[in-house]
Amino acid sequence: MAAGATWVGTSWKMTKTLAESVAYARALAAVDSSRWAGTQPFIIPPATALAAVRDTLGHQSQVLLGAQNAHWEDAGAWTGELSVPQVADAGARLVEIGHSERREHFGETDHTVNLKVRAALRHGVRPLVCVGESDQVFRSGGSVEHVRRQARAALAGVGDPSQVLIAYEPVWAIGAGGRSARPEDIAEVFAALRAEFGSAVEGLLYGGSVTLGNAAQTLKVPAVDGLFVGRAAWAVDDFIALLDHVSGLSA
Ligand code: PEP
């Protein structure tokens, strides 16, 4: 990818059938991606659709493919899990790790996040590490400390984090019940992340209720290298519009 590119990606979470996933990929593949120079698009489909989306996009695609999760072991008796080699085999070049929904509902901890980050790096797959504080922590002024602790734990023992992406996703900003963050709500956390990890990791992204309407102001926050989007990019036309918009900002 181009150095200094703006990352713009979406996780589809637990949405889309195989047919819907392929239709999305087909629409994306039909766009001449040279108009997204300076932007690094990525999509994170459900694991059931990874290989089909990879094949539909084609091997030359500029769009990076990711998995929503992967286990830290390479193989074994872990019923229901997928390993990094398995998701890589299906086309994933990055893996989302530690999303707040996984931390809340599936027992993901700082320790398992760290194991998964190291597993991803062992196999040359970029970890996209999600960190973020609850509303309670935000209101008590503890955001920087909380996020820094999560990020440090995620990267513990990692000698070379140059392939790591960190997505700051305040829990209070994510999903249908979330409220959009204002630039002043997130600036301090990004300053802290930049100070500690900025030159070592591949990128610092913001996620949580990103829309076409607030993308530009979010990208103006110093140290924000990209956007990680949920709902506002689940329709392919909306994702394409966002990619066009962001690419236009840097043109
Ligand atoms: C997310 O859950 O990571 C996310 C960014 O979701 P949304 O954009 O829908 O708030």
PDB file of C-alpha atoms and ligand atoms in Angstrom:
ATOM      1  CA  MET A   1       0.000   0.000   0.000  1.00  0.00           C
ATOM      2  CA  ALA A   2       1.037   3.602  -0.521  1.00  0.00           C
ATOM      3  CA  ALA A   3       2.880   5.095   2.454  1.00  0.00           C
ATOM      4  CA  GLY A   4       0.784   7.679   4.208  1.00  0.00           C
ATOM      5  CA  ALA A   5      -2.460   6.474   2.646  1.00  0.00           C
ATOM      6  CA  THR A   6      -5.708   7.112   4.491  1.00  0.00           C
ATOM      7  CA  TRP A   7      -7.251   3.850   5.651  1.00  0.00           C
ATOM      8  CA  VAL A   8     -10.979   3.478   5.063  1.00  0.00           C
ATOM      9  CA  GLY A   9     -12.585   0.172   5.876  1.00  0.00           C
ATOM     10  CA  THR A  10     -15.647  -1.572   7.091  1.00  0.00           C
ATOM     11  CA  SER A  11     -16.497  -4.651   9.110  1.00  0.00           C
ATOM     12  CA  TRP A  12     -19.791  -6.191   8.150  1.00  0.00           C
ATOM     13  CA  LYS A  13     -20.134  -7.870  11.532  1.00  0.00           C
ATOM     14  CA  MET A  14     -22.773 -10.652  11.477  1.00  0.00           C
ATOM     15  CA  THR A  15     -24.553  -9.420   8.356  1.00  0.00           C
ATOM     16  CA  LYS A  16     -24.773 -10.572   4.716  1.00  0.00           C
ATOM     17  CA  THR A  17     -25.322 -13.915   3.099  1.00  0.00           C
ATOM     18  CA  LEU A  18     -22.825 -15.316   0.628  1.00  0.00           C
ATOM     19  CA  ALA A  19     -24.835 -13.916  -2.278  1.00  0.00           C
ATOM     20  CA  GLU A  20     -25.041 -10.474  -0.668  1.00  0.00           C
ATOM     21  CA  SER A  21     -21.318 -10.510   0.073  1.00  0.00           C
ATOM     22  CA  VAL A  22     -20.444 -11.420  -3.498  1.00  0.00           C
ATOM     23  CA  ALA A  23     -22.783  -8.748  -4.865  1.00  0.00           C
ATOM     24  CA  TYR A  24     -21.057  -6.133  -2.681  1.00  0.00           C
ATOM     25  CA  ALA A  25     -17.616  -7.299  -3.841  1.00  0.00           C
ATOM     26  CA  ARG A  26     -18.723  -7.318  -7.466  1.00  0.00           C
ATOM     27  CA  ALA A  27     -19.934  -3.722  -7.228  1.00  0.00           C
ATOM     28  CA  LEU A  28     -16.689  -2.678  -5.589  1.00  0.00           C
ATOM     29  CA  ALA A  29     -14.601  -4.503  -8.181  1.00  0.00           C
ATOM     30  CA  ALA A  30     -16.463  -2.702 -10.959  1.00  0.00           C
ATOM     31  CA  VAL A  31     -15.122   0.672  -9.817  1.00  0.00           C
ATOM     32  CA  ASP A  32     -11.827   1.893 -11.261  1.00  0.00           C
ATOM     33  CA  SER A  33      -9.919   2.032  -7.996  1.00  0.00           C
ATOM     34  CA  SER A  34      -7.282   4.368  -9.391  1.00  0.00           C
ATOM     35  CA  ARG A  35      -9.636   7.128  -8.279  1.00  0.00           C
ATOM     36  CA  TRP A  36      -8.886   6.051  -4.693  1.00  0.00           C
ATOM     37  CA  ALA A  37      -5.174   6.793  -4.944  1.00  0.00           C
ATOM     38  CA  GLY A  38      -3.979   7.872  -1.537  1.00  0.00           C
ATOM     39  CA  THR A  39      -6.662   5.795   0.158  1.00  0.00           C
ATOM     40  CA  GLN A  40      -6.332   2.219   1.399  1.00  0.00           C
ATOM     41  CA  PRO A  41      -9.770   0.539   1.318  1.00  0.00           C
ATOM     42  CA  PHE A  42     -10.422  -2.620   3.308  1.00  0.00           C
ATOM     43  CA  ILE A  43     -13.448  -4.805   3.947  1.00  0.00           C
ATOM     44  CA  ILE A  44     -14.004  -7.359   6.666  1.00  0.00           C
ATOM     45  CA  PRO A  45     -16.761  -9.773   5.624  1.00  0.00           C
ATOM     46  CA  PRO A  46     -18.088 -12.671   7.688  1.00  0.00           C
ATOM     47  CA  ALA A  47     -15.687 -15.632   7.522  1.00  0.00           C
ATOM     48  CA  THR A  48     -18.211 -17.612   5.480  1.00  0.00           C
ATOM     49  CA  ALA A  49     -17.755 -15.193   2.610  1.00  0.00           C
ATOM     50  CA  LEU A  50     -14.024 -14.479   2.748  1.00  0.00           C
ATOM     51  CA  ALA A  51     -12.891 -16.778  -0.043  1.00  0.00           C
ATOM     52  CA  ALA A  52     -15.764 -15.843  -2.335  1.00  0.00           C
ATOM     53  CA  VAL A  53     -15.167 -12.133  -1.779  1.00  0.00           C
ATOM     54  CA  ARG A  54     -11.442 -12.621  -2.455  1.00  0.00           C
ATOM     55  CA  ASP A  55     -12.199 -14.410  -5.719  1.00  0.00           C
ATOM     56  CA  THR A  56     -14.745 -11.798  -6.748  1.00  0.00           C
ATOM     57  CA  LEU A  57     -12.439  -8.874  -6.034  1.00  0.00           C
ATOM     58  CA  GLY A  58      -9.584 -10.591  -7.883  1.00  0.00           C
ATOM     59  CA  HIS A  59      -5.969 -10.912  -6.871  1.00  0.00           C
ATOM     60  CA  GLN A  60      -5.001  -7.489  -8.237  1.00  0.00           C
ATOM     61  CA  SER A  61      -7.551  -5.690  -6.125  1.00  0.00           C
ATOM     62  CA  GLN A  62      -6.435  -2.653  -4.171  1.00  0.00           C
ATOM     63  CA  VAL A  63      -9.048  -3.537  -1.539  1.00  0.00           C
ATOM     64  CA  LEU A  64      -7.533  -5.383   1.424  1.00  0.00           C
ATOM     65  CA  LEU A  65      -9.528  -8.201   2.891  1.00  0.00           C
ATOM     66  CA  GLY A  66      -9.797  -8.925   6.594  1.00  0.00           C
ATOM     67  CA  ALA A  67     -11.262 -11.392   9.070  1.00  0.00           C
ATOM     68  CA  GLN A  68     -13.325 -10.355  12.088  1.00  0.00           C
ATOM     69  CA  ASN A  69     -11.475 -12.617  14.503  1.00  0.00           C
ATOM     70  CA  ALA A  70      -8.948 -15.441  14.646  1.00  0.00           C
ATOM     71  CA  HIS A  71      -7.646 -17.755  17.345  1.00  0.00           C
ATOM     72  CA  TRP A  72      -4.122 -17.537  18.682  1.00  0.00           C
ATOM     73  CA  GLU A  73      -3.290 -21.209  18.057  1.00  0.00           C
ATOM     74  CA  ASP A  74      -2.495 -22.343  14.523  1.00  0.00           C
ATOM     75  CA  ALA A  75      -4.650 -25.477  14.694  1.00  0.00           C
ATOM     76  CA  GLY A  76      -6.166 -27.903  17.157  1.00  0.00           C
ATOM     77  CA  ALA A  77      -9.158 -28.814  19.279  1.00  0.00           C
ATOM     78  CA  TRP A  78     -10.849 -25.407  19.409  1.00  0.00           C
ATOM     79  CA  THR A  79     -14.355 -26.153  18.177  1.00  0.00           C
ATOM     80  CA  GLY A  80     -15.982 -23.258  16.399  1.00  0.00           C
ATOM     81  CA  GLU A  81     -12.813 -21.214  16.095  1.00  0.00           C
ATOM     82  CA  LEU A  82     -10.727 -20.252  13.070  1.00  0.00           C
ATOM     83  CA  SER A  83      -6.963 -19.808  13.119  1.00  0.00           C
ATOM     84  CA  VAL A  84      -4.890 -17.100  11.482  1.00  0.00           C
ATOM     85  CA  PRO A  85      -3.540 -19.567   8.874  1.00  0.00           C
ATOM     86  CA  GLN A  86      -7.135 -20.557   8.048  1.00  0.00           C
ATOM     87  CA  VAL A  87      -8.420 -17.009   7.560  1.00  0.00           C
ATOM     88  CA  ALA A  88      -5.249 -16.133   5.645  1.00  0.00           C
ATOM     89  CA  ASP A  89      -5.852 -19.149   3.423  1.00  0.00           C
ATOM     90  CA  ALA A  90      -9.331 -17.784   2.714  1.00  0.00           C
ATOM     91  CA  GLY A  91      -7.923 -14.391   1.719  1.00  0.00           C
ATOM     92  CA  ALA A  92      -7.549 -12.338   4.898  1.00  0.00           C
ATOM     93  CA  ARG A  93      -4.584  -9.985   4.918  1.00  0.00           C
ATOM     94  CA  LEU A  94      -5.637  -8.340   8.145  1.00  0.00           C
ATOM     95  CA  VAL A  95      -7.507  -9.533  11.190  1.00  0.00           C
ATOM     96  CA  GLU A  96      -9.676  -7.495  13.515  1.00  0.00           C
ATOM     97  CA  ILE A  97      -8.829  -8.194  17.139  1.00  0.00           C
ATOM     98  CA  GLY A  98     -10.424  -7.048  20.377  1.00  0.00           C
ATOM     99  CA  HIS A  99     -13.547  -5.337  19.122  1.00  0.00           C
ATOM    100  CA  SER A 100     -15.609  -4.154  22.098  1.00  0.00           C
ATOM    101  CA  GLU A 101     -18.417  -6.541  21.163  1.00  0.00           C
ATOM    102  CA  ARG A 102     -16.004  -9.453  21.463  1.00  0.00           C
ATOM    103  CA  ARG A 103     -14.630  -8.104  24.718  1.00  0.00           C
ATOM    104  CA  GLU A 104     -18.160  -7.674  26.102  1.00  0.00           C
ATOM    105  CA  HIS A 105     -19.928 -10.795  24.814  1.00  0.00           C
ATOM    106  CA  PHE A 106     -17.202 -13.347  24.116  1.00  0.00           C
ATOM    107  CA  GLY A 107     -14.782 -12.946  26.985  1.00  0.00           C
ATOM    108  CA  GLU A 108     -12.010 -11.332  24.948  1.00  0.00           C
ATOM    109  CA  THR A 109      -9.420  -9.936  27.367  1.00  0.00           C
ATOM    110  CA  ASP A 110      -6.273  -7.892  27.030  1.00  0.00           C
ATOM    111  CA  HIS A 111      -4.385 -11.178  27.348  1.00  0.00           C
ATOM    112  CA  THR A 112      -6.219 -12.980  24.527  1.00  0.00           C
ATOM    113  CA  VAL A 113      -5.975  -9.851  22.395  1.00  0.00           C
ATOM    114  CA  ASN A 114      -2.220  -9.930  22.869  1.00  0.00           C
ATOM    115  CA  LEU A 115      -2.016 -13.646  22.001  1.00  0.00           C
ATOM    116  CA  LYS A 116      -4.015 -13.002  18.827  1.00  0.00           C
ATOM    117  CA  VAL A 117      -1.924  -9.990  17.825  1.00  0.00           C
ATOM    118  CA  ARG A 118       1.216 -12.095  18.116  1.00  0.00           C
ATOM    119  CA  ALA A 119      -0.373 -14.965  16.192  1.00  0.00           C
ATOM    120  CA  ALA A 120      -1.366 -12.620  13.372  1.00  0.00           C
ATOM    121  CA  LEU A 121       2.117 -11.139  13.132  1.00  0.00           C
ATOM    122  CA  ARG A 122       3.682 -14.610  13.181  1.00  0.00           C
ATOM    123  CA  HIS A 123       1.798 -15.322   9.975  1.00  0.00           C
ATOM    124  CA  GLY A 124       2.314 -11.967   8.292  1.00  0.00           C
ATOM    125  CA  VAL A 125      -1.297 -10.870   8.734  1.00  0.00           C
ATOM    126  CA  ARG A 126      -1.885  -7.301   9.953  1.00  0.00           C
ATOM    127  CA  PRO A 127      -3.632  -7.092  13.305  1.00  0.00           C
ATOM    128  CA  LEU A 128      -6.283  -4.376  13.463  1.00  0.00           C
ATOM    129  CA  VAL A 129      -6.479  -3.918  17.212  1.00  0.00           C
ATOM    130  CA  CYS A 130      -9.604  -2.260  18.574  1.00  0.00           C
ATOM    131  CA  VAL A 131      -9.360  -0.282  21.789  1.00  0.00           C
ATOM    132  CA  GLY A 132     -11.836   2.025  23.463  1.00  0.00           C
ATOM    133  CA  GLU A 133     -13.372   3.078  26.730  1.00  0.00           C
ATOM    134  CA  SER A 134     -16.908   2.871  28.095  1.00  0.00           C
ATOM    135  CA  ASP A 135     -19.090   5.921  28.507  1.00  0.00           C
ATOM    136  CA  GLN A 136     -18.499   5.819  32.238  1.00  0.00           C
ATOM    137  CA  VAL A 137     -14.744   5.969  31.793  1.00  0.00           C
ATOM    138  CA  PHE A 138     -15.136   8.738  29.202  1.00  0.00           C
ATOM    139  CA  ARG A 139     -17.265  10.825  31.548  1.00  0.00           C
ATOM    140  CA  SER A 140     -14.841  10.363  34.394  1.00  0.00           C
ATOM    141  CA  GLY A 141     -11.964  11.642  32.264  1.00  0.00           C
ATOM    142  CA  GLY A 142     -10.123   8.324  32.117  1.00  0.00           C
ATOM    143  CA  SER A 143     -10.124   7.771  28.354  1.00  0.00           C
ATOM    144  CA  VAL A 144      -6.414   8.279  27.701  1.00  0.00           C
ATOM    145  CA  GLU A 145      -5.316   6.043  30.536  1.00  0.00           C
ATOM    146  CA  HIS A 146      -7.782   3.292  29.583  1.00  0.00           C
ATOM    147  CA  VAL A 147      -6.922   3.281  25.890  1.00  0.00           C
ATOM    148  CA  ARG A 148      -3.197   3.469  26.501  1.00  0.00           C
ATOM    149  CA  ARG A 149      -3.407   0.495  28.863  1.00  0.00           C
ATOM    150  CA  GLN A 150      -5.370  -1.586  26.323  1.00  0.00           C
ATOM    151  CA  ALA A 151      -2.982  -0.709  23.500  1.00  0.00           C
ATOM    152  CA  ARG A 152       0.108  -1.449  25.597  1.00  0.00           C
ATOM    153  CA  ALA A 153      -1.347  -4.803  26.624  1.00  0.00           C
ATOM    154  CA  ALA A 154      -2.200  -5.656  23.016  1.00  0.00           C
ATOM    155  CA  LEU A 155       1.365  -4.983  21.896  1.00  0.00           C
ATOM    156  CA  ALA A 156       3.182  -6.523  24.856  1.00  0.00           C
ATOM    157  CA  GLY A 157       6.143  -8.562  23.659  1.00  0.00           C
ATOM    158  CA  VAL A 158       5.750  -7.410  20.051  1.00  0.00           C
ATOM    159  CA  GLY A 159       9.216  -6.496  18.809  1.00  0.00           C
ATOM    160  CA  ASP A 160       8.180  -4.944  15.519  1.00  0.00           C
ATOM    161  CA  PRO A 161       4.694  -3.371  15.456  1.00  0.00           C
ATOM    162  CA  SER A 162       5.143  -1.825  12.011  1.00  0.00           C
ATOM    163  CA  GLN A 163       2.324  -3.970  10.569  1.00  0.00           C
ATOM    164  CA  VAL A 164      -0.099  -3.173  13.383  1.00  0.00           C
ATOM    165  CA  LEU A 165      -3.140  -0.973  12.960  1.00  0.00           C
ATOM    166  CA  ILE A 166      -4.810   0.439  16.053  1.00  0.00           C
ATOM    167  CA  ALA A 167      -8.453   1.487  15.859  1.00  0.00           C
ATOM    168  CA  TYR A 168      -9.640   3.736  18.644  1.00  0.00           C
ATOM    169  CA  GLU A 169     -13.334   2.963  18.956  1.00  0.00           C
ATOM    170  CA  PRO A 170     -14.982   4.522  22.003  1.00  0.00           C
ATOM    171  CA  VAL A 171     -17.647   2.064  23.158  1.00  0.00           C
ATOM    172  CA  TRP A 172     -20.085   4.949  23.614  1.00  0.00           C
ATOM    173  CA  ALA A 173     -19.766   5.856  19.936  1.00  0.00           C
ATOM    174  CA  ILE A 174     -20.270   2.401  18.427  1.00  0.00           C
ATOM    175  CA  GLY A 175     -23.388   0.921  16.909  1.00  0.00           C
ATOM    176  CA  ALA A 176     -27.053   1.828  16.813  1.00  0.00           C
ATOM    177  CA  GLY A 177     -27.103   3.225  20.354  1.00  0.00           C
ATOM    178  CA  GLY A 178     -23.848   5.141  19.927  1.00  0.00           C
ATOM    179  CA  ARG A 179     -23.420   8.897  19.679  1.00  0.00           C
ATOM    180  CA  SER A 180     -21.012  10.504  17.224  1.00  0.00           C
ATOM    181  CA  ALA A 181     -17.762  11.649  18.725  1.00  0.00           C
ATOM    182  CA  ARG A 182     -16.844  15.289  18.252  1.00  0.00           C
ATOM    183  CA  PRO A 183     -13.239  16.027  17.275  1.00  0.00           C
ATOM    184  CA  GLU A 184     -12.604  17.443  20.746  1.00  0.00           C
ATOM    185  CA  ASP A 185     -13.823  14.170  22.312  1.00  0.00           C
ATOM    186  CA  ILE A 186     -11.127  12.093  20.642  1.00  0.00           C
ATOM    187  CA  ALA A 187      -8.213  14.483  20.112  1.00  0.00           C
ATOM    188  CA  GLU A 188      -6.534  13.793  23.430  1.00  0.00           C
ATOM    189  CA  VAL A 189      -6.594  10.012  22.961  1.00  0.00           C
ATOM    190  CA  PHE A 190      -5.129  10.312  19.469  1.00  0.00           C
ATOM    191  CA  ALA A 191      -2.414  12.633  20.750  1.00  0.00           C
ATOM    192  CA  ALA A 192      -1.524  10.035  23.382  1.00  0.00           C
ATOM    193  CA  LEU A 193      -1.571   7.170  20.864  1.00  0.00           C
ATOM    194  CA  ARG A 194       0.549   9.141  18.446  1.00  0.00           C
ATOM    195  CA  ALA A 195       3.042  10.010  21.168  1.00  0.00           C
ATOM    196  CA  GLU A 196       3.454   6.390  22.218  1.00  0.00           C
ATOM    197  CA  PHE A 197       2.832   4.299  19.094  1.00  0.00           C
ATOM    198  CA  GLY A 198       2.415   6.675  16.164  1.00  0.00           C
ATOM    199  CA  SER A 199       5.759   6.258  14.484  1.00  0.00           C
ATOM    200  CA  ALA A 200       6.023   2.532  15.219  1.00  0.00           C
ATOM    201  CA  VAL A 201       2.646   1.195  14.046  1.00  0.00           C
ATOM    202  CA  GLU A 202       1.259   1.248  10.526  1.00  0.00           C
ATOM    203  CA  GLY A 203      -1.723   3.427  11.329  1.00  0.00           C
ATOM    204  CA  LEU A 204      -4.119   4.865  13.911  1.00  0.00           C
ATOM    205  CA  LEU A 205      -7.770   4.682  12.889  1.00  0.00           C
ATOM    206  CA  TYR A 206     -10.957   6.060  14.374  1.00  0.00           C
ATOM    207  CA  GLY A 207     -14.199   4.062  14.502  1.00  0.00           C
ATOM    208  CA  GLY A 208     -17.653   4.662  15.947  1.00  0.00           C
ATOM    209  CA  SER A 209     -20.666   6.170  14.141  1.00  0.00           C
ATOM    210  CA  VAL A 210     -18.544   7.421  11.252  1.00  0.00           C
ATOM    211  CA  THR A 211     -20.682   8.781   8.408  1.00  0.00           C
ATOM    212  CA  LEU A 212     -20.159  10.668   5.180  1.00  0.00           C
ATOM    213  CA  GLY A 213     -21.161  13.744   7.147  1.00  0.00           C
ATOM    214  CA  ASN A 214     -18.518  13.523   9.877  1.00  0.00           C
ATOM    215  CA  ALA A 215     -15.659  11.773   8.027  1.00  0.00           C
ATOM    216  CA  ALA A 216     -13.832  14.966   7.049  1.00  0.00           C
ATOM    217  CA  GLN A 217     -13.884  16.517  10.508  1.00  0.00           C
ATOM    218  CA  THR A 218     -12.696  13.248  12.047  1.00  0.00           C
ATOM    219  CA  LEU A 219      -9.811  12.931   9.601  1.00  0.00           C
ATOM    220  CA  LYS A 220      -8.721  16.463  10.514  1.00  0.00           C
ATOM    221  CA  VAL A 221      -8.006  15.366  14.088  1.00  0.00           C
ATOM    222  CA  PRO A 222      -4.208  15.171  14.328  1.00  0.00           C
ATOM    223  CA  ALA A 223      -2.865  11.579  14.240  1.00  0.00           C
ATOM    224  CA  VAL A 224      -6.009  10.063  12.676  1.00  0.00           C
ATOM    225  CA  ASP A 225      -4.742   7.979   9.752  1.00  0.00           C
ATOM    226  CA  GLY A 226      -8.055   6.475   8.757  1.00  0.00           C
ATOM    227  CA  LEU A 227     -11.614   5.475   9.454  1.00  0.00           C
ATOM    228  CA  PHE A 228     -13.092   2.168  10.535  1.00  0.00           C
ATOM    229  CA  VAL A 229     -16.767   2.099   9.666  1.00  0.00           C
ATOM    230  CA  GLY A 230     -19.691  -0.138  10.496  1.00  0.00           C
ATOM    231  CA  ARG A 231     -23.256   0.636   9.541  1.00  0.00           C
ATOM    232  CA  ALA A 232     -22.518   3.567   7.245  1.00  0.00           C
ATOM    233  CA  ALA A 233     -20.629   1.303   4.830  1.00  0.00           C
ATOM    234  CA  TRP A 234     -22.749  -1.832   4.811  1.00  0.00           C
ATOM    235  CA  ALA A 235     -24.375  -0.753   1.556  1.00  0.00           C
ATOM    236  CA  VAL A 236     -21.748  -0.817  -1.168  1.00  0.00           C
ATOM    237  CA  ASP A 237     -22.875   2.477  -2.707  1.00  0.00           C
ATOM    238  CA  ASP A 238     -22.360   4.158   0.656  1.00  0.00           C
ATOM    239  CA  PHE A 239     -18.878   2.651   0.983  1.00  0.00           C
ATOM    240  CA  ILE A 240     -17.970   3.799  -2.523  1.00  0.00           C
ATOM    241  CA  ALA A 241     -19.293   7.293  -1.749  1.00  0.00           C
ATOM    242  CA  LEU A 242     -17.195   7.386   1.413  1.00  0.00           C
ATOM    243  CA  LEU A 243     -14.073   6.241  -0.443  1.00  0.00           C
ATOM    244  CA  ASP A 244     -14.666   8.905  -3.111  1.00  0.00           C
ATOM    245  CA  HIS A 245     -15.218  11.536  -0.444  1.00  0.00           C
ATOM    246  CA  VAL A 246     -12.078  10.672   1.529  1.00  0.00           C
ATOM    247  CA  SER A 247      -9.992  10.409  -1.644  1.00  0.00           C
ATOM    248  CA  GLY A 248     -11.274  13.847  -2.659  1.00  0.00           C
ATOM    249  CA  LEU A 249     -10.129  15.308   0.653  1.00  0.00           C
ATOM    250  CA  SER A 250      -6.528  14.314   0.026  1.00  0.00           C
ATOM    251  CA  ALA A 251      -6.489  15.107  -3.714  1.00  0.00           C
TER     252      ALA A 251
HETATM  253  C1  PEP B   1     -17.834  -0.713  14.967  1.00  0.00           C
HETATM  254  O1  PEP B   1     -18.661  -1.396  15.567  1.00  0.00           O
HETATM  255  O2  PEP B   1     -16.638  -1.007  14.971  1.00  0.00           O
HETATM  256  C2  PEP B   1     -18.296   0.474  14.250  1.00  0.00           C
HETATM  257  C3  PEP B   1     -17.406   1.307  13.824  1.00  0.00           C
HETATM  258  O3  PEP B   1     -19.647   0.557  14.074  1.00  0.00           O
HETATM  259  P1  PEP B   1     -20.496   1.808  13.600  1.00  0.00           P
HETATM  260  O4  PEP B   1     -19.727   2.570  12.566  1.00  0.00           O
HETATM  261  O5  PEP B   1     -21.754   1.229  13.066  1.00  0.00           O
HETATM  262  O6  PEP B   1     -20.726   2.651  14.829  1.00  0.00           O
END
